[in-house]
CSV table of C-alpha atoms and ligand atoms in Angstrom, one decimal:
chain,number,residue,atom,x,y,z
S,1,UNK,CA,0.0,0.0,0.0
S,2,UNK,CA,0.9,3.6,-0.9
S,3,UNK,CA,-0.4,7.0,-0.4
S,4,UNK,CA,-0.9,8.1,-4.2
S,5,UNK,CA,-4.6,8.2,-4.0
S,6,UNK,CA,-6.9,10.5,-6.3
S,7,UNK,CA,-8.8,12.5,-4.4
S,8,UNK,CA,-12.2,13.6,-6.6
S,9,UNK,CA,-10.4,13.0,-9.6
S,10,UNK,CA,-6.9,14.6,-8.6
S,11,UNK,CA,-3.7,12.4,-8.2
S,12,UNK,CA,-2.7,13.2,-4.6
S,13,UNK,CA,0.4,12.0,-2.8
S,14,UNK,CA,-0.6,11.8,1.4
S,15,UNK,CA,-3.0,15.2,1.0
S,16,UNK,CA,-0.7,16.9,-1.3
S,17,UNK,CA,-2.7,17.5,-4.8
S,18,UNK,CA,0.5,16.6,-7.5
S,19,UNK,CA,-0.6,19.7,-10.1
S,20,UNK,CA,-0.2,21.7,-7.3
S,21,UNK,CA,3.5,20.9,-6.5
S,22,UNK,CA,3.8,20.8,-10.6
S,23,UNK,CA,2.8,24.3,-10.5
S,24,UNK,CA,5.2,25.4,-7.8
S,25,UNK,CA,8.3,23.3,-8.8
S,26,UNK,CA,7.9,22.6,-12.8
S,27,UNK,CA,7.6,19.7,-15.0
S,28,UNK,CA,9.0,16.9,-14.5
S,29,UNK,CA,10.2,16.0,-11.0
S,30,UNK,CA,10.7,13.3,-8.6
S,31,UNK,CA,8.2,13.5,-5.6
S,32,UNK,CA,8.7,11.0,-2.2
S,33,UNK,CA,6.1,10.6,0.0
S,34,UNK,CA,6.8,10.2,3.7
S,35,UNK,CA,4.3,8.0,5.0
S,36,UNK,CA,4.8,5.5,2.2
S,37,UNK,CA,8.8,5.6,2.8
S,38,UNK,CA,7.6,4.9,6.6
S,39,UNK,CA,5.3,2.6,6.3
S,40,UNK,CA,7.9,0.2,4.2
S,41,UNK,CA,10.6,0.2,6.3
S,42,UNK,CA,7.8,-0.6,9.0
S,43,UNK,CA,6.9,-3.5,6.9
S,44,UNK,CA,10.0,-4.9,7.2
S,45,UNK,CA,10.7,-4.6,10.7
S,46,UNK,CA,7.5,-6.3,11.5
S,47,UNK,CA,8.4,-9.3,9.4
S,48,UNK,CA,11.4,-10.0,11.4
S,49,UNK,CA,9.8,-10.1,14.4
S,50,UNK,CA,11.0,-12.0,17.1
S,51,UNK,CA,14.6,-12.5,15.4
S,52,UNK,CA,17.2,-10.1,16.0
S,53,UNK,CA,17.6,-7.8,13.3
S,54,UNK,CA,19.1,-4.5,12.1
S,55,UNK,CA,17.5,-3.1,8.6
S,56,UNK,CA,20.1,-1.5,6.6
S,57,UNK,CA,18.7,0.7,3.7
S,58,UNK,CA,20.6,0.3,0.6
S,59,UNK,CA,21.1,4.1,-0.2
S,60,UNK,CA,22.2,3.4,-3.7
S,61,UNK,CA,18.2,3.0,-4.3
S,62,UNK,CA,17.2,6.6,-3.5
S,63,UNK,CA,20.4,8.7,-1.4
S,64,UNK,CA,18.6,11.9,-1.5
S,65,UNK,CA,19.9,13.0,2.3
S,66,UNK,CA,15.9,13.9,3.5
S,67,UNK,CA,14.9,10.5,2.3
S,68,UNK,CA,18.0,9.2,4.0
S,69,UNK,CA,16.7,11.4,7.3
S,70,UNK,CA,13.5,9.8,7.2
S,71,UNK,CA,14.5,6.2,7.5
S,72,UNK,CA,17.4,6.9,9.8
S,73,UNK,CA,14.4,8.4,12.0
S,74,UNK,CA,12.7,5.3,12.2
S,75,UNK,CA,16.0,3.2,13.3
S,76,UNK,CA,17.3,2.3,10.1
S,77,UNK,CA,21.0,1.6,9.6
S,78,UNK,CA,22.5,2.2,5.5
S,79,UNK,CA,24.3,0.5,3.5
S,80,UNK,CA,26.9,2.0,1.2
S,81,UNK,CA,28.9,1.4,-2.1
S,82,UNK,CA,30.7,4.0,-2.3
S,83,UNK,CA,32.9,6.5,0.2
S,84,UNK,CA,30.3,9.3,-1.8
S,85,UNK,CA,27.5,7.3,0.0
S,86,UNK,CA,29.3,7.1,2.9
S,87,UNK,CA,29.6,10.5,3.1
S,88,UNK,CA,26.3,11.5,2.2
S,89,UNK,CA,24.9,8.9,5.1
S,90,UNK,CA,27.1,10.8,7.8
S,91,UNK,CA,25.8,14.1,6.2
S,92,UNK,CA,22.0,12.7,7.1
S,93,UNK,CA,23.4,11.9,10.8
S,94,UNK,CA,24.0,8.4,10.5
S,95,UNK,CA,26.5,7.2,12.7
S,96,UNK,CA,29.3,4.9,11.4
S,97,UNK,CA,27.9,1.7,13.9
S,98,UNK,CA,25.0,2.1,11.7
S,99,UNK,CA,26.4,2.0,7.8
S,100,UNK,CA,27.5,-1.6,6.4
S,101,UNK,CA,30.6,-1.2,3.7
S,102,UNK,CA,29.3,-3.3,1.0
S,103,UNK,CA,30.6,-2.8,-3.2
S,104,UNK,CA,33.4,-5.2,-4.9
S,105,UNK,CA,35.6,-2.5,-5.9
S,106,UNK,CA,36.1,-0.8,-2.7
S,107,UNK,CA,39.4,1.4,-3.1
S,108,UNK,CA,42.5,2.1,-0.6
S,109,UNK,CA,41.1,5.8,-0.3
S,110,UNK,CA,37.6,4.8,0.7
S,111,UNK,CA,39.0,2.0,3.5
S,112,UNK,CA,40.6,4.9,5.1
S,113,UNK,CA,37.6,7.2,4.7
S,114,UNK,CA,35.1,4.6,6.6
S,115,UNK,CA,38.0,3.3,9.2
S,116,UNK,CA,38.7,6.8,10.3
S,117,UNK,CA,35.0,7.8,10.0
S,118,UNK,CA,33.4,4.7,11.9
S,119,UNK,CA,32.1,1.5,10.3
S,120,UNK,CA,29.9,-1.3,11.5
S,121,UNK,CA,31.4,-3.7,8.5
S,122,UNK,CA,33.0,-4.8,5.4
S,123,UNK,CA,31.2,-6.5,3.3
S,124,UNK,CA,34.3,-8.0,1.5
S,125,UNK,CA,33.9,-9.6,-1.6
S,126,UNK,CA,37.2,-11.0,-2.7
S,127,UNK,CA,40.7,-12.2,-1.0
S,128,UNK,CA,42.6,-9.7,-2.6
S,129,UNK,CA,40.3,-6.6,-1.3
S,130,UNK,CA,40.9,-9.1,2.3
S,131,UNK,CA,44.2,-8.5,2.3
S,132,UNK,CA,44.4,-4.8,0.8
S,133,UNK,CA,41.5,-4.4,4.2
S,134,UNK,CA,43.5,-5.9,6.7
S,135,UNK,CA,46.7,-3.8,5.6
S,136,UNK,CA,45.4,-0.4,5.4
S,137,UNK,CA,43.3,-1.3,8.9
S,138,UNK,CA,46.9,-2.3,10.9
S,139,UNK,CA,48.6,0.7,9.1
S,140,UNK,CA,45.8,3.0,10.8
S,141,UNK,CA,45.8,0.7,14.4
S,142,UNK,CA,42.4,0.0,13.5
S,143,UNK,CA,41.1,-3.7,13.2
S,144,UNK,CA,38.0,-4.0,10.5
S,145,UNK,CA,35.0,-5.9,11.1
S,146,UNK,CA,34.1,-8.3,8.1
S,147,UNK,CA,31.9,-10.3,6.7
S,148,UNK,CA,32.6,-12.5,3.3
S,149,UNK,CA,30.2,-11.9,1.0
S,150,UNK,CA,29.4,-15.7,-0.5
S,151,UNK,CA,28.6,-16.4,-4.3
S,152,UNK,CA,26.0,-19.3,-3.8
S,153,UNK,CA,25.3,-20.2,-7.6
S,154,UNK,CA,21.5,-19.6,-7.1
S,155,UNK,CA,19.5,-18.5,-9.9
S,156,UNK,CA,17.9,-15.3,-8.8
S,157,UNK,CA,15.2,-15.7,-11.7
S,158,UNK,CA,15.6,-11.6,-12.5
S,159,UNK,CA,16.7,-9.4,-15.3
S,160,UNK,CA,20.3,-10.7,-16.3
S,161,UNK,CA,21.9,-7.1,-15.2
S,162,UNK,CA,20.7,-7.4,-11.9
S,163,UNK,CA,21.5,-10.8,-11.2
S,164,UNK,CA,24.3,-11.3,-8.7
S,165,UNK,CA,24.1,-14.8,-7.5
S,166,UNK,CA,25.2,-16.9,-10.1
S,167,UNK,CA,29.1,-18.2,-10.1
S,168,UNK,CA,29.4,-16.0,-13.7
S,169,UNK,CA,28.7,-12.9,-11.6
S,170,UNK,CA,31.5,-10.5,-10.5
S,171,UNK,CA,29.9,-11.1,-7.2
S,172,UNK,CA,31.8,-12.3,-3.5
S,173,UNK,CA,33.3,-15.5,-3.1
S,174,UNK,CA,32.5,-18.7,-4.8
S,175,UNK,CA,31.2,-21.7,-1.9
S,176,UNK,CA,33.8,-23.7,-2.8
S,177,UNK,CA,36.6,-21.0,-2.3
S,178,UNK,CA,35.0,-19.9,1.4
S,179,UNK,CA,36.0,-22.1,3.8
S,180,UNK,CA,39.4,-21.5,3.0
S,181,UNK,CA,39.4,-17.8,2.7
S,182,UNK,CA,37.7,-17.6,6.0
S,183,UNK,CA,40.8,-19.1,6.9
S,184,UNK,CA,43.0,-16.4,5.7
S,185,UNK,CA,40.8,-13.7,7.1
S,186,UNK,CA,41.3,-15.2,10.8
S,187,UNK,CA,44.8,-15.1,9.9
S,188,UNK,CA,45.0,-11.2,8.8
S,189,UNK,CA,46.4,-9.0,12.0
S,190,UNK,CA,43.7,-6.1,10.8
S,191,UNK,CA,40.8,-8.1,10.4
S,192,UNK,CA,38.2,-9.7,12.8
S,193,UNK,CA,35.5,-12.0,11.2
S,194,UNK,CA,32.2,-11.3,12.5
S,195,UNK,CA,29.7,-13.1,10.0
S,196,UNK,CA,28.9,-13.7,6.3
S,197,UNK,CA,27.1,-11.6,3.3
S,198,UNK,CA,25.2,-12.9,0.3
S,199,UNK,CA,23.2,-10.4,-2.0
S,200,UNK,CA,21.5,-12.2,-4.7
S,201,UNK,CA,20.1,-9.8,-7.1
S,202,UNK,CA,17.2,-7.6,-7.2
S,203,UNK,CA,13.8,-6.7,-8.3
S,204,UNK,CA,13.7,-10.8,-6.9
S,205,UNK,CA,10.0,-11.8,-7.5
S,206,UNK,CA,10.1,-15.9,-6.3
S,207,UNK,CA,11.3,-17.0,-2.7
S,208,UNK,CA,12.5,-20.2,-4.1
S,209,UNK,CA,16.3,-18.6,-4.7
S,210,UNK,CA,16.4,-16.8,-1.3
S,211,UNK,CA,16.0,-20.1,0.1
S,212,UNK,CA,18.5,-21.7,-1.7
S,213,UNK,CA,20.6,-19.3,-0.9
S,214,UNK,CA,20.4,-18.9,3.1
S,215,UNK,CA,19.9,-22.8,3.0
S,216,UNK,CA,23.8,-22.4,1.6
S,217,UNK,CA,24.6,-20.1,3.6
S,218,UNK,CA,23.0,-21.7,7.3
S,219,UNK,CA,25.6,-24.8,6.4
S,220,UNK,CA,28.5,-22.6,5.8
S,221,UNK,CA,27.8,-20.9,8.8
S,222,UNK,CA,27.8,-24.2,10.6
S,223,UNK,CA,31.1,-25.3,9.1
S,224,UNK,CA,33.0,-22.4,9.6
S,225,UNK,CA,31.6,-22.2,13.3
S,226,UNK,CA,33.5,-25.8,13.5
S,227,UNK,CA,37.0,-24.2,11.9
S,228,UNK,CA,36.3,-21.8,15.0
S,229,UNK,CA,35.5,-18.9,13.2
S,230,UNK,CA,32.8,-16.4,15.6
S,231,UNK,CA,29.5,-16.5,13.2
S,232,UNK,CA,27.5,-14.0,14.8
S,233,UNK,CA,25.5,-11.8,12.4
S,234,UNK,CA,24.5,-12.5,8.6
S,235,UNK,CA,24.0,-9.8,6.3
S,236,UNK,CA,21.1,-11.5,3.3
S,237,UNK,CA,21.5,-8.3,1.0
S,238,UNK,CA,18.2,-6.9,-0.4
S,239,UNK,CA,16.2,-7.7,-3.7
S,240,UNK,CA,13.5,-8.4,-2.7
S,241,UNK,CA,10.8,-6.7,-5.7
S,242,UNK,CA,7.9,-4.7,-6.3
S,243,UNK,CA,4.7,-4.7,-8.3
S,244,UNK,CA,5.7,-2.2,-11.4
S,245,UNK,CA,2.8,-3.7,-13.2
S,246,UNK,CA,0.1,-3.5,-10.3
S,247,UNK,CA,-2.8,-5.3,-12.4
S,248,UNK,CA,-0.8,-8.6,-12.6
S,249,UNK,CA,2.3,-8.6,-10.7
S,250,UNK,CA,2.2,-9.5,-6.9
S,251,UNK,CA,5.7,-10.4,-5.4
S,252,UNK,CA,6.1,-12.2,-2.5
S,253,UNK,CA,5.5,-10.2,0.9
S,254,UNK,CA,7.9,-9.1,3.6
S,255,UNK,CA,6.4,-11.1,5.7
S,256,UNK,CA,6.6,-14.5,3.5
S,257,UNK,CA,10.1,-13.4,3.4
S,258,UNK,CA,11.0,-13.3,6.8
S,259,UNK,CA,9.3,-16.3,7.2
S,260,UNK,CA,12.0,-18.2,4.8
S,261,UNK,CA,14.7,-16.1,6.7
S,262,UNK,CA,13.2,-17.7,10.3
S,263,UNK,CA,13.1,-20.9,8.4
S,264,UNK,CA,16.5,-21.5,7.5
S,265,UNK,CA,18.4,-19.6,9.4
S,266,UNK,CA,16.6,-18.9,12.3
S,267,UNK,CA,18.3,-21.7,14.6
S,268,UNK,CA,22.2,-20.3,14.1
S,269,UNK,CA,20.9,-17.6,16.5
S,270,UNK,CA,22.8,-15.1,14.2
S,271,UNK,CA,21.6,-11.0,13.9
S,272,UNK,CA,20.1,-11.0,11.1
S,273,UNK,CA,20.9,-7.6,8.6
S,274,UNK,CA,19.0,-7.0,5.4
S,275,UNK,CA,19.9,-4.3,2.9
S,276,UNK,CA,16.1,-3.5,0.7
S,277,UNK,CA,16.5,-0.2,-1.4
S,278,UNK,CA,14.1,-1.0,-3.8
S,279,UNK,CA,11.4,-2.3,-2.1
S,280,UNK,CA,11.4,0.3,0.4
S,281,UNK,CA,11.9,3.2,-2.1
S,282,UNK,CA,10.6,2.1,-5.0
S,283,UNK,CA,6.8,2.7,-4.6
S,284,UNK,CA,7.3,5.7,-2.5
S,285,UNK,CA,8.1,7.8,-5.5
S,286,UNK,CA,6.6,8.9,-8.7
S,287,UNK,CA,8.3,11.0,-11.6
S,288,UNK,CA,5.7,13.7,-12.3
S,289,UNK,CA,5.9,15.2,-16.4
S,290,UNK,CA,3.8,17.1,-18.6
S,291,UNK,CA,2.6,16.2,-21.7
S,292,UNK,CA,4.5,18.5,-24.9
S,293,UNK,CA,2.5,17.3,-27.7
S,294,UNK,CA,0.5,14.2,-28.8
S,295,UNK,CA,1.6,13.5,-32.6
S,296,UNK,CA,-0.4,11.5,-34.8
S,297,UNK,CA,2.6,9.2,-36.7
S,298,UNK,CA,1.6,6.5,-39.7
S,299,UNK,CA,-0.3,3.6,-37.5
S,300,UNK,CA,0.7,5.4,-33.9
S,301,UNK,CA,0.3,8.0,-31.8
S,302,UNK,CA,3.3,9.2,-29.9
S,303,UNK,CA,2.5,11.3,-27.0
S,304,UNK,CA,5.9,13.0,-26.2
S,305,UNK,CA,6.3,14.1,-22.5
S,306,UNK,CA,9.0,16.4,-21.2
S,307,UNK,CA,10.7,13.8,-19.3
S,308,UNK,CA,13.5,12.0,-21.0
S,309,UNK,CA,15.8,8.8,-20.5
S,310,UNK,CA,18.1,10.9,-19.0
S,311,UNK,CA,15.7,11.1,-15.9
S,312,UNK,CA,14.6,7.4,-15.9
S,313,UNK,CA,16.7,5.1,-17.4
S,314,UNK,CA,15.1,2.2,-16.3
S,315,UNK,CA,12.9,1.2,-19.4
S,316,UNK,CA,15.6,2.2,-21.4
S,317,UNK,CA,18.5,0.2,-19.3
S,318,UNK,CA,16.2,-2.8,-18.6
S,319,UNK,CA,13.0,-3.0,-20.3
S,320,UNK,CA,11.2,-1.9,-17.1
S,321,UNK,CA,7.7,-1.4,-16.9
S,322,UNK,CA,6.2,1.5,-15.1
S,323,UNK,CA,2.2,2.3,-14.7
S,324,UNK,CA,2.3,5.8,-16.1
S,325,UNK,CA,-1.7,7.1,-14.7
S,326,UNK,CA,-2.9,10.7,-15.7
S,327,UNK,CA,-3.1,13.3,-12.9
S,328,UNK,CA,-6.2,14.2,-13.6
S,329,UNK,CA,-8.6,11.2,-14.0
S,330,UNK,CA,-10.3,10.7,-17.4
S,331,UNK,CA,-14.1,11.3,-17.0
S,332,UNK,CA,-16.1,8.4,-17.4
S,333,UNK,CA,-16.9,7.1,-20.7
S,334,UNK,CA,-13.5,8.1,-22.2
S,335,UNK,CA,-12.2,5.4,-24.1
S,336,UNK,CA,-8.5,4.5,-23.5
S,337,UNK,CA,-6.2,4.5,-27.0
S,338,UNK,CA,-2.6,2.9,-27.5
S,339,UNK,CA,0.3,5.5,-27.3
S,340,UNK,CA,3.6,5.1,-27.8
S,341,UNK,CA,5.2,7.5,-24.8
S,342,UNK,CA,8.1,9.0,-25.9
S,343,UNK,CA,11.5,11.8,-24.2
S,344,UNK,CA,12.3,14.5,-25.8
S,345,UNK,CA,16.4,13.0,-26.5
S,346,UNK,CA,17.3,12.0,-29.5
S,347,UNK,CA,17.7,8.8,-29.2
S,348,UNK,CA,15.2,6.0,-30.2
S,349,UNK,CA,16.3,4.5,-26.9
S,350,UNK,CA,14.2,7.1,-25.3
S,351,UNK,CA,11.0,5.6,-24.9
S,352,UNK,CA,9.4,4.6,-21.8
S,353,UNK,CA,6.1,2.6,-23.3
S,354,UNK,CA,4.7,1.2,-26.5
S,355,UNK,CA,1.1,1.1,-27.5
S,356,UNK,CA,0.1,1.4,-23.8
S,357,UNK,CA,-3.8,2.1,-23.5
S,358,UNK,CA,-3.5,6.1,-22.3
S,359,UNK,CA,-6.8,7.8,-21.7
S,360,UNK,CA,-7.0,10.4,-24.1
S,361,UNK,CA,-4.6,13.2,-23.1
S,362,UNK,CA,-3.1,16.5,-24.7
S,363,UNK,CA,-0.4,19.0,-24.7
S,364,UNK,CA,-0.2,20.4,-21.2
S,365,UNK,CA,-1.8,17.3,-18.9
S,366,UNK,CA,0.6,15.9,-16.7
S,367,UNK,CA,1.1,12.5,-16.3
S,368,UNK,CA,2.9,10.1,-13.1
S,369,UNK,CA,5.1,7.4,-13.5
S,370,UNK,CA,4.6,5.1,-10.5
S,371,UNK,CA,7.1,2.9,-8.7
S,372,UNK,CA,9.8,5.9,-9.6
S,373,UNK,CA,11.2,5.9,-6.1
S,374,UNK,CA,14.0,3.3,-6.6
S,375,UNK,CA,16.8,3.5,-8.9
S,376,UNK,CA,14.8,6.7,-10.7
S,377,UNK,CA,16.8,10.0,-9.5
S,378,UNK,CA,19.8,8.1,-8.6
S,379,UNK,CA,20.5,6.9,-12.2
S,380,UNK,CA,19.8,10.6,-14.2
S,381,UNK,CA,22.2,12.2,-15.9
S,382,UNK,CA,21.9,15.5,-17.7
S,383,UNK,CA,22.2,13.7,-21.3
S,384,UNK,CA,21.3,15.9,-24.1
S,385,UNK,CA,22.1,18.9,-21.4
S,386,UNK,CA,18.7,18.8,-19.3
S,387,UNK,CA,19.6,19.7,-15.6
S,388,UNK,CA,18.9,17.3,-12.9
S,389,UNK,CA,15.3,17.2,-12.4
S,390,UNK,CA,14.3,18.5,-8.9
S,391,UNK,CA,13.1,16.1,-6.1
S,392,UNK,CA,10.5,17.0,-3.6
S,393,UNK,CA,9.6,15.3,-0.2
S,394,UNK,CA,5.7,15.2,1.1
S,395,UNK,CA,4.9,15.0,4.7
S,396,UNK,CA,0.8,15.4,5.4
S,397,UNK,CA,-0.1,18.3,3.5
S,398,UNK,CA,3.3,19.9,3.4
S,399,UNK,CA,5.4,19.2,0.6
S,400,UNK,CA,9.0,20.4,0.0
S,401,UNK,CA,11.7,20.7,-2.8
S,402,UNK,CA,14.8,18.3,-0.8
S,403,UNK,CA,17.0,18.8,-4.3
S,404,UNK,CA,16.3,21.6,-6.2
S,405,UNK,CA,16.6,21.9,-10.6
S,406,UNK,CA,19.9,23.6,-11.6
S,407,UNK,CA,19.9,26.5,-13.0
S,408,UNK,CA,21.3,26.8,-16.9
S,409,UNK,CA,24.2,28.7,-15.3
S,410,UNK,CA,24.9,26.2,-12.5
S,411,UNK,CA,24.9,23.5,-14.8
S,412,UNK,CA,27.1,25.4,-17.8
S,413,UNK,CA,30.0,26.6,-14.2
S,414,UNK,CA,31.0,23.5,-13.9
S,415,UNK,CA,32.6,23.1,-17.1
S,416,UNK,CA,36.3,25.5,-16.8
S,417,UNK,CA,38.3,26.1,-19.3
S,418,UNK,CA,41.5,25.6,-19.8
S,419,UNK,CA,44.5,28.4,-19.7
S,420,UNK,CA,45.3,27.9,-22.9
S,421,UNK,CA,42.4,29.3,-24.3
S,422,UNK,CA,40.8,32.9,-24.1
S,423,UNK,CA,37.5,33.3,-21.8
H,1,PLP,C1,21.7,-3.3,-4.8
H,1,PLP,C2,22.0,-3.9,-3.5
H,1,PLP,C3,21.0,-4.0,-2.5
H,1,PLP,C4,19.6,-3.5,-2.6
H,1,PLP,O1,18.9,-4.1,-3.6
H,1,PLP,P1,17.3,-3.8,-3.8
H,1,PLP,O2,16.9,-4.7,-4.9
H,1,PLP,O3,17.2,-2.4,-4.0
H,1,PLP,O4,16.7,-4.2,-2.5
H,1,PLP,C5,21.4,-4.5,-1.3
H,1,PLP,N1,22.7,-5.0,-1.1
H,1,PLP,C6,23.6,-4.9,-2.0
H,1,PLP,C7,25.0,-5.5,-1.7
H,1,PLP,C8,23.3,-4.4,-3.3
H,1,PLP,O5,24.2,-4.4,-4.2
């Protein structure tokens, strides 16, 4: 459940109407909605009841710093990729004993950064980035709490460029390898092992590879207990999906998931850390964009909106579907047509639907692209130079802008040029 609701006939997020933030802000733009956002990570604390647990949102989803404020209110820990992350967590007032290190390219610069900053744990995801850990830890006096992120060779039955699971990913360490590089670990002077990590992939809509996975993961656990190691908490990584399509998708629940989670891994008495992003961001947000013009082409309609690829790449990147709904309801009676909807950047690329049934609409209507809140903002780039589109946060009836659109200037200053030619 969400809180984008019309309300006689006008798309409202919480009791915010949308064309009235469209008026204020400008087409197109990201909008959050608080009590959604809330109500999520709520979700998922209830369905690991009774286990102990720490929720660690996975800020690469949505890292804008009030969204980050929001969940870090409710008790949520983050989980980073990046030192950028990192700092952008500590700038939202999360404390390093809250923010997991996870990423398989993690650099010299960024250990330093997170050791001198504060740091629950590394997710490490390969011997060599074990070893360059444990040295830049002892060099600082600091010893690093790890995990070993695990490759378990499940298929997580997702869209091939977010699959993480299988042996041909880039992803952690293969089963077979484990063992013996827990064994190294325990050896390292900077290192102390305090569990394992397995991420599987996202936008996951079948239990069946989570529990293959923890089922993998509760016999490791159990072996490397015997070699002595101290298994204590076990990071299971997000993934788990969302309905994009709501008329005929329905992935599993939070709380069917935490039941597998009880179910196999429940008796190691481990704490038990997850990492959702998407499912916790995704339906909060919508991407809000007006309608330019609807062109009548040779067998199709296009109906060209002023929101491009650059701003959601997601149906461009990987064939995503997102329920695009008019603002203002069709009256009764009116017939939905096919449209193809269509950016503004030239690219062919740059279409987010194909002969989707559209009520009728026309230049000026605005239009909302749900489940926007996950991987939407995040991903944009000013392609085809179109400043960042702004982002704005709802709370009741109060809404405000929490990143606001560049100005052509701002954008154009960051280019310099240099010496050698005249300004
Ligand atoms: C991307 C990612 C997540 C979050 O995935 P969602 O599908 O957004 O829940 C969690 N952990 C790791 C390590 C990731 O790479």
């Amino acid at each position: 459940m969400d809180h984008f609701i019309y309300k006689n006939g006008a798309l409202h997020a919480e009791d915010v109407a949308i064309s009235e933030v469209a008026a204020a802000v400008g087409t197109p733009f990201y909008l959050y909605s608080t009590a959604t956002l809330q109500r999520h990570f709520t979700v998922f604390d209830e369905a690991l009841d009774g286990l102990e647990h720490k929720i660690f949102y996975a800020m690469k989803a949505n890292d804008n710093i009030a969204v980050l404020r929001t969940l870090a209110a409710m008790g949520a820990g983050m989980d980073v990729v990046s030192g950028g992350e990192y700092a952008k967590a500590r700038a939202a007032g999360v404390s390093g004993d809250m923010i997991v290190f996870s990423g398989v390219g993690k650099t010299e610069a960024e250990m330093r950064q997170v050791l001198a900053g504060g740091i629950r744990q590394f997710n490490v995801e390969s011997e060599p980035e074990m070893r360059q850990l444990s040295r830049v830890a002892t060099d600082m006096g600091k010893i690093a709490k790890i995990t070993l992120r695990v490759n378990p060779d499940v298929d997580a039955k997702t869209h091939a460029k977010i699959a993480t699971g299988k042996s041909e990913n880039k992803f952690g360490i293969p089963m077979s390898q484990a063992r013996e590089a827990y064994r190294e670990a325990a050896s390292l002077s900077g290192l102390e092992v305090v569990g394992i990590d397995v991420h599987i992939g996202s936008q996951l809509t079948d239990l069946e590879p989570y529990r293959q996975a923890f089922t993998k993961v509760a016999e490791l656990a159990e072996a490397l207990r015997e070699d002595g190691h101290n298994i204590h908490r076990l990071d299971l990584g997000g993934g788990l999906g969302i309905p994009y399509e709501r008329s005929n998708e329905a992935p599993p629940l939070p709380v069917e998931y935490g039941q597998v989670i009880r179910e196999t891994l429940g008796h190691l008495e481990c704490e038990i850390e997850i990492e959702p992003g998407r499912l916790i961001a995704g339906n909060a947000g919508i991407l809000v964009s007006q309608v330019i013009y609807l062109k009548h082409g040779e067998g199709r309609d296009f109906l060209i909106i002023d929101a491009g690829m650059n701003d959601l790449i997601r149906p461009a990147m990987y064939e995503a579907h997102h329920d695009i709904i008019p603002v203002i309801e069709a009256a009764p009676g009116l017939e939905p047509a096919p449209v193809d909807i269509v950016g503004p950047i030239c690219e062919t690329g740059d279409t987010f639907s194909k002969q989707r049934a559209m009520p009728p609409l026309k230049s000026g209507d605005l239009v909302a692209f749900r489940s926007a809140g996950a991987y939407g903002a995040v991903m944009a780039s000013e392609y085809n130079a179109r400043p960042l589109i702004p982002e704005v946060l709802v709370q009741g009836d109060q809404f405000a802008v929490v990143r606001a659109r560049p100005t052509y200037e701002e954008m154009i200053s960051r280019d310099t040029l240099p010496s050698w030619m005249e300004s």
